[in-house]
Tab-separated table of C-alpha atoms in Angstrom:
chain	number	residue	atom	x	y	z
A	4	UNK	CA	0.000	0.000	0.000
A	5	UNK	CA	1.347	3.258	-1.232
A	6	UNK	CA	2.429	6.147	1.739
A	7	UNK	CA	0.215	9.673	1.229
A	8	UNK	CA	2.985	11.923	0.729
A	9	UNK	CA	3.572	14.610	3.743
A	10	UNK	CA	1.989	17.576	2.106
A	11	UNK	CA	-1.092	15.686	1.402
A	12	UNK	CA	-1.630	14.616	4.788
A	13	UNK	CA	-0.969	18.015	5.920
A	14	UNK	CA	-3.867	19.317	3.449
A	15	UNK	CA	-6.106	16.580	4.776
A	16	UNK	CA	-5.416	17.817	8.189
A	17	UNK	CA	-6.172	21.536	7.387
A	18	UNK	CA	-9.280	19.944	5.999
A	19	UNK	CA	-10.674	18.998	8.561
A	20	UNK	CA	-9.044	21.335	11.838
A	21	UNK	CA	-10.367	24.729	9.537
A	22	UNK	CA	-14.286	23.665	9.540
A	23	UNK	CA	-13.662	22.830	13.134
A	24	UNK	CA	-11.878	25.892	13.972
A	25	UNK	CA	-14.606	28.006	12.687
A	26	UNK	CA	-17.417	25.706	14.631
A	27	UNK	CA	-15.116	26.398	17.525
A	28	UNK	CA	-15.009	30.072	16.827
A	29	UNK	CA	-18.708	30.718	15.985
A	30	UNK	CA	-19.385	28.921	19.003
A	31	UNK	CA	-17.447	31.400	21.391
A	32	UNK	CA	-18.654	34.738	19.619
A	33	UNK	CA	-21.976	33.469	20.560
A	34	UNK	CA	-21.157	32.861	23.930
A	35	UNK	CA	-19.313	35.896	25.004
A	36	UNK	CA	-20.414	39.261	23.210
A	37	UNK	CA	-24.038	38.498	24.545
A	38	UNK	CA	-22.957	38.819	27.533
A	39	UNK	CA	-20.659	42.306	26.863
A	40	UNK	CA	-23.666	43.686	25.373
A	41	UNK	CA	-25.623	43.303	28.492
A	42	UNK	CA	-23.276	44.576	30.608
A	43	UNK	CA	-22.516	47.409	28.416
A	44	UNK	CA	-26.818	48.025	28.367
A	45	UNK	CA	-26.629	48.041	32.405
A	46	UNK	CA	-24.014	50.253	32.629
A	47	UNK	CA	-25.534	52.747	30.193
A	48	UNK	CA	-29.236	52.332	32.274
A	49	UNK	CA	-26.753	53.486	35.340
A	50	UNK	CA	-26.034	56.655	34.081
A	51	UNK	CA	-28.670	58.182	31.607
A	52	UNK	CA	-27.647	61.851	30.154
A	53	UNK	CA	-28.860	64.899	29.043
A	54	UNK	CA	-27.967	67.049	25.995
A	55	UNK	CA	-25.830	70.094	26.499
A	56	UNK	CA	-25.300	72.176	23.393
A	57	UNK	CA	-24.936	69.463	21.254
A	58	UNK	CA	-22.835	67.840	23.892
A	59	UNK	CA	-23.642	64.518	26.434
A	60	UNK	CA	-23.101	65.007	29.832
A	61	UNK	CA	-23.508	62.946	32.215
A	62	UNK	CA	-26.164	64.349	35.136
A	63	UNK	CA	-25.187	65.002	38.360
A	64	UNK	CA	-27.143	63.343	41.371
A	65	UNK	CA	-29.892	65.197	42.399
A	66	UNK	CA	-29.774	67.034	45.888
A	67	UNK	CA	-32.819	67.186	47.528
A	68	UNK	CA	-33.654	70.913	48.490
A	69	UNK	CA	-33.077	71.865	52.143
A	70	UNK	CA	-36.109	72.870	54.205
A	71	UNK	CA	-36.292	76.001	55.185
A	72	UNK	CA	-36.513	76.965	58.807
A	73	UNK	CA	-39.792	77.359	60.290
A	74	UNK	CA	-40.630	81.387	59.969
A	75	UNK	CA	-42.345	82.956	63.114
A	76	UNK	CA	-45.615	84.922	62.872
A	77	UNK	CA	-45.235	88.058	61.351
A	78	UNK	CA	-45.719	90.765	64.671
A	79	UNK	CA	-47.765	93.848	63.531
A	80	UNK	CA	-46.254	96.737	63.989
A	81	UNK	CA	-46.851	99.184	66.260
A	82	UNK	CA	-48.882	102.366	66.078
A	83	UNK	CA	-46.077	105.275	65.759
A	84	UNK	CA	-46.172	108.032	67.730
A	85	UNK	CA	-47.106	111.432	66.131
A	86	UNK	CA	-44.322	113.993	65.372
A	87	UNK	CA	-43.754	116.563	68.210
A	88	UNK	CA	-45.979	119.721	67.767
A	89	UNK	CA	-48.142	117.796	65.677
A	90	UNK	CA	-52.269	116.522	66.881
A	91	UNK	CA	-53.052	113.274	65.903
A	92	UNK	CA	-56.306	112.905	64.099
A	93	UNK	CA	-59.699	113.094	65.957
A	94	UNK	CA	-61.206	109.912	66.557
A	95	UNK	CA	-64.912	109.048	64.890
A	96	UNK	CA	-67.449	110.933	67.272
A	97	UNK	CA	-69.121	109.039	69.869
A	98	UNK	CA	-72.202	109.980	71.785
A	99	UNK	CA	-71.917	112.761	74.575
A	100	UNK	CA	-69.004	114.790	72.339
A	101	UNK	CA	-69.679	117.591	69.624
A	102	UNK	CA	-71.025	116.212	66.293
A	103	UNK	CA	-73.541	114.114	68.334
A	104	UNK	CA	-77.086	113.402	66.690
A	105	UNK	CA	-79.063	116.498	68.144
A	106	UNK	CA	-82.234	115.395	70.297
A	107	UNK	CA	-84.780	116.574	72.385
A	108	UNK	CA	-87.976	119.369	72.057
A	109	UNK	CA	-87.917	121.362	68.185
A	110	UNK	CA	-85.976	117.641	66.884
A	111	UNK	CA	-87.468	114.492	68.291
A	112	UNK	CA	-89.601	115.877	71.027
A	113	UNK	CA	-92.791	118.844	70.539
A	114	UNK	CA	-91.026	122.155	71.367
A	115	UNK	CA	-88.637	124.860	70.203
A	116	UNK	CA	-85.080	124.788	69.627
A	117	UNK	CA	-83.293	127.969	69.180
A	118	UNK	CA	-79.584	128.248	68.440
A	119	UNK	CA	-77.869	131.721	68.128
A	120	UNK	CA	-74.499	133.406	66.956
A	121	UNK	CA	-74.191	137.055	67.553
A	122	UNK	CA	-72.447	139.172	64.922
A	123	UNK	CA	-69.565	142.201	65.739
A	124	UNK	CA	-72.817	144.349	65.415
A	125	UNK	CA	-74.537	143.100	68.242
A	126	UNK	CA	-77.148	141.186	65.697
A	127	UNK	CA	-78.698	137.523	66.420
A	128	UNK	CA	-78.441	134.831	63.731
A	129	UNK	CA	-81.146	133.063	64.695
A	130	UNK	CA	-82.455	129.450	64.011
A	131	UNK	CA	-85.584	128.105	65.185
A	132	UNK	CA	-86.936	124.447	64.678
A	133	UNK	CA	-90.230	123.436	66.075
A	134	UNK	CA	-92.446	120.356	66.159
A	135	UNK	CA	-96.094	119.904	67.432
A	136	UNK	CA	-97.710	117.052	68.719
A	137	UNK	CA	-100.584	117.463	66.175
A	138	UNK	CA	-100.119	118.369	62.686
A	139	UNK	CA	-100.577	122.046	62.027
A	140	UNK	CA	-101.848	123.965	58.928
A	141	UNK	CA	-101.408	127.438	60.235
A	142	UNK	CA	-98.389	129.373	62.072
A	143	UNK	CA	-98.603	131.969	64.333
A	144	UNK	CA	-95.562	134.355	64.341
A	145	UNK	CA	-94.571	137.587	66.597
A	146	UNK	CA	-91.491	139.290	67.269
A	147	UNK	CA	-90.547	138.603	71.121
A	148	UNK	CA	-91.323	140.427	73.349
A	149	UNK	CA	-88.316	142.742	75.285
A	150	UNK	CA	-90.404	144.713	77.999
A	151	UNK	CA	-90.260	142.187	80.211
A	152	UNK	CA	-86.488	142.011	79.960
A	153	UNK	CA	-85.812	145.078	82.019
A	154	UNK	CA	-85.323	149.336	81.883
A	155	UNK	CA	-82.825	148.585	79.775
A	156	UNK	CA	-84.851	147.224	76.813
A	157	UNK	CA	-88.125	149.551	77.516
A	158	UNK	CA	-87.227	151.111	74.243
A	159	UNK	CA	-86.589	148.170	72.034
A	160	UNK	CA	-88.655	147.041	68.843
A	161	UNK	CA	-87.223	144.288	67.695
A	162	UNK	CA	-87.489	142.644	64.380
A	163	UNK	CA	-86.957	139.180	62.432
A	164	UNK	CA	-84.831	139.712	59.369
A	165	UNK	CA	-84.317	138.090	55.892
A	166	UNK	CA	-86.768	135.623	57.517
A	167	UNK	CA	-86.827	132.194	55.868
A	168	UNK	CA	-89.501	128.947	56.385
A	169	UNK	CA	-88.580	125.545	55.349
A	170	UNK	CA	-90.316	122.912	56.093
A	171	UNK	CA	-89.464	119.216	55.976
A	172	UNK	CA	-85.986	120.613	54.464
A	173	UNK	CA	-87.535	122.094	51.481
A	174	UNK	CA	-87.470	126.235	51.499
A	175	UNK	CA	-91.442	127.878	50.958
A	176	UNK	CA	-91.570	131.106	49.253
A	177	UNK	CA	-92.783	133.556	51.570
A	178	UNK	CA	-94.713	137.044	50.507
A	179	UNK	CA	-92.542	138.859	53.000
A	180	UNK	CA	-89.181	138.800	54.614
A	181	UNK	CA	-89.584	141.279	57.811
A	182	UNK	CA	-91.573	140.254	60.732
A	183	UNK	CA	-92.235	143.234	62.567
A	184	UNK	CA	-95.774	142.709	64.178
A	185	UNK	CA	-97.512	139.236	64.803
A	186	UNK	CA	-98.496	137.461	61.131
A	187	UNK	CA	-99.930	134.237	60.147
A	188	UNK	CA	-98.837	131.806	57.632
A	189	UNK	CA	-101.473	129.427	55.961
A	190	UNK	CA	-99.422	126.566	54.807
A	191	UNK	CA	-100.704	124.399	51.830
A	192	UNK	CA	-100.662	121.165	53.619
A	193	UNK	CA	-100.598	119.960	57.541
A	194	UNK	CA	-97.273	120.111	59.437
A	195	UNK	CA	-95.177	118.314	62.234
A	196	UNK	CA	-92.193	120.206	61.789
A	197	UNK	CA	-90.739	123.557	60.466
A	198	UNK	CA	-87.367	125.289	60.706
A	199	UNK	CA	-87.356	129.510	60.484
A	200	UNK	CA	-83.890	130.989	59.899
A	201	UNK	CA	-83.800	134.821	60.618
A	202	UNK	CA	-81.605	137.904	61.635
A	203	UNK	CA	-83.000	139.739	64.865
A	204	UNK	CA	-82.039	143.311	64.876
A	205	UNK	CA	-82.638	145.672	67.759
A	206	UNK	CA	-82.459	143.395	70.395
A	207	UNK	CA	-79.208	144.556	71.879
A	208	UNK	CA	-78.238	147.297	73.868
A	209	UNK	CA	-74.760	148.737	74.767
A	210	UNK	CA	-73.914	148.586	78.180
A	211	UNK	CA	-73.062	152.115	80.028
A	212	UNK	CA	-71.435	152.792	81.937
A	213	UNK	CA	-69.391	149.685	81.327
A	214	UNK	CA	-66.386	148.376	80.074
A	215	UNK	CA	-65.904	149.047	76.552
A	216	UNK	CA	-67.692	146.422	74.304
A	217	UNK	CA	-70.032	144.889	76.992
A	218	UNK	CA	-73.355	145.028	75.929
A	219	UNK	CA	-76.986	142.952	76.672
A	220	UNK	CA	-78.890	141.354	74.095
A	221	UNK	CA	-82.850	139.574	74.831
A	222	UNK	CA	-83.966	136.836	72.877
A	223	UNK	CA	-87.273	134.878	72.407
A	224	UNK	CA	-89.211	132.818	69.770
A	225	UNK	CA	-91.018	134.227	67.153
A	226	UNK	CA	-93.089	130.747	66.562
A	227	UNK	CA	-96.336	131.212	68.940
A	228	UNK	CA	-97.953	128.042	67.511
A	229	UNK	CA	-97.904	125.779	70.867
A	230	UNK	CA	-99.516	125.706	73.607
A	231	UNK	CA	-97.778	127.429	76.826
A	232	UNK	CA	-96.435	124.818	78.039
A	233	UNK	CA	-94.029	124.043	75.478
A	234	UNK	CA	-90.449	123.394	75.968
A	235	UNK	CA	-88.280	126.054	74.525
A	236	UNK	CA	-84.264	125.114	74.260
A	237	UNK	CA	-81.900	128.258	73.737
A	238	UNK	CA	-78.190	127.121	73.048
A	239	UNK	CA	-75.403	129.564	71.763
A	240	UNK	CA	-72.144	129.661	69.445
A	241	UNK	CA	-69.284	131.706	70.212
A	242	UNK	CA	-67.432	133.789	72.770
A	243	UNK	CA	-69.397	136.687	72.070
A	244	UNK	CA	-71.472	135.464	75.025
A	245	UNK	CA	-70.434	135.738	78.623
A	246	UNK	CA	-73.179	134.616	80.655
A	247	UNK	CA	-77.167	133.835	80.361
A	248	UNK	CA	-79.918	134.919	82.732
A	249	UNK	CA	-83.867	133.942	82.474
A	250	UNK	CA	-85.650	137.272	83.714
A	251	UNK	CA	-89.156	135.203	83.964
A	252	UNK	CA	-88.048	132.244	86.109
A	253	UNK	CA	-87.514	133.381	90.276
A	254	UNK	CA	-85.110	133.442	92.755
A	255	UNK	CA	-81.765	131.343	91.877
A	256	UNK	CA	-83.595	130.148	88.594
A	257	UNK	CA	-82.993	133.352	87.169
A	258	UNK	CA	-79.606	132.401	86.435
A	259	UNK	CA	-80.230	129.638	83.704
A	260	UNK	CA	-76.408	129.809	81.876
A	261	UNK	CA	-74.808	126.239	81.393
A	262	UNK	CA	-71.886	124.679	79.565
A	263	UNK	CA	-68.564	126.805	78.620
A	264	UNK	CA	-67.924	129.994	76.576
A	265	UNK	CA	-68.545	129.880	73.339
A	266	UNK	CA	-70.699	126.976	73.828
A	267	UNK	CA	-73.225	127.708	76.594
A	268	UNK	CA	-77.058	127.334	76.823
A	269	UNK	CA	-79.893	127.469	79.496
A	270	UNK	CA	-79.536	124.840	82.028
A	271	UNK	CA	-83.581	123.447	81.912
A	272	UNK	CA	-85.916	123.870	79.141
A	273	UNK	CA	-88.261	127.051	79.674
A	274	UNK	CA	-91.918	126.687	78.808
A	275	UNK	CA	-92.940	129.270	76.124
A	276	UNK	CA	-94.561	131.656	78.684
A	277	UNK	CA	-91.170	132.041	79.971
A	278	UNK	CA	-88.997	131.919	76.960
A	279	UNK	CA	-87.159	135.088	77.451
A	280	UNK	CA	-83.486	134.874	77.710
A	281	UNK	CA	-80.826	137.861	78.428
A	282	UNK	CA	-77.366	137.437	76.857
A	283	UNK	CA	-74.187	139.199	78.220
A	284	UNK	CA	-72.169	140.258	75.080
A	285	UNK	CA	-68.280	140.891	74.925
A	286	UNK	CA	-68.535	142.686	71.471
A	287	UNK	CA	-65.998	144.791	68.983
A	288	UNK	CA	-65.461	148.447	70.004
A	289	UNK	CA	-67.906	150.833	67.724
């Protein structure tokens, strides 16, 4: 039998190691890179990034944010003081100061009201409100009455002035503007209330021999539409007046001033028989 010659056998050999090399090799590329590419996937999943300007980078952990500390109740702050010199503002009025809600007879009650301010020349701004107990379709007006004041008024005729009616707030035309002597008025429809504004001239007197500027001034309703017994109220404005007496009342009732100057008024309502107040007057020089 004839010996394959060395080269042949060698051939035979490659023959048969190169299919089973590549078996071999096919084999472990199957085995391992599976298992790269998995590891290379989890470590990718680890740390995931974010595009930058066309950049990857990888992202930082996140910090959680700190709390902040708990912040205390805001105080209020106080009230500060007013500047030296300077008067805080008045506080809303309550009852029992100036500005209250005027009561009492001419306002809520039958009666007469009568607030005053003298002028330099010794004049009366006078208003008077009045409500009846019954409606009224007629009033009855009359210059007071100054005899009864004293000598020093025997010679006065007073008069009411640029007289004006309104009545429940809304001004009536009137046919004259003088009241000199007692009138009527016959209104157009019945009445509860009614306010007359008016200047009284010459119901002041100088007083002489006395120190310069004193002087006496008597004052009175003009309304004569109630019954006697009516309250009458007299309150004054301004530091013209001095003092108040009440000539018709007796003994230490005659002196019927209350309150302060520039603010005073009689002490007890006067029925309207005995409505007749005396002012003391500081007024200019002549």
């Amino acid at each position: 039998m004839a010996t394959a010659h060395p080269s042949t056998r060698l051939r035979r050999l490659a023959g048969v190691l190169g299919p089973l090399l590549l078996v071999v090799a096919a084999l472990w590329v199957y085995a391992v890179l599976p298992s790269a590419s998995v590891l290379h996937s989890r470590a990718t999943a680890r740390a995931p990034t974010v595009t930058v300007a066309g950049l990857k980078a990888p992202t930082p952990p996140a910090i959680p944010p700190a709390t902040p500390p708990a912040t205390p109740p805001a105080t209020p702050p106080a009230s500060a003081p007013p500047p030296a010199g300077r008067t805080p503002p008045p506080s809303p009025t309550t009852p029992g100061t100036t500005g209250r809600r005027v009561t009492g007879p001419g306002v809520t009650e039958p009666g007469i009201r009568i607030s005053t301010t003298i002028a330099a020349d010794g004049t009366l701004q006078v208003s008077e409100r009045v409500r009846v107990a019954s409606e009224i379709g007629r009033l009855e007006l009359a210059p007071p009455d100054l005899t009864l004041a004293g000598d020093e008024f025997s010679g006065a005729y007073p008069s009411a002035t640029q007289l004006r009616l309104a009545v429940g707030g809304q001004p009536m035309a009137l046919t004259f503007s003088a009241l000199t002597a007692p009138r009527a008025i016959v209104l157009g429809l019945p009445v509860h209330t009614y306010e007359l504004r008016y200047v009284l001239v010459g119901a002041s007197v100088r007083s002489v021999p006395s120190k310069a500027g004193r002087a006496l001034a008597a004052l009175g309703p003009v309304s004569q539409s109630l019954p006697p017994p009516s309250p009458v109220v007299l309150v004054t404005r301004g530091k013209a007046v001095r003092n108040l007496s009440c000539p018709l009342l007796s003994g230490n009732e005659v002196a019927c001033s209350d309150g302060v100057r520039g603010a005073m008024s009689v002490r007890e309502p006067l029925s309207l028989r005995s409505a007749l107040v005396i002012l003391q007057l500081d007024l200019p020089r002549p």
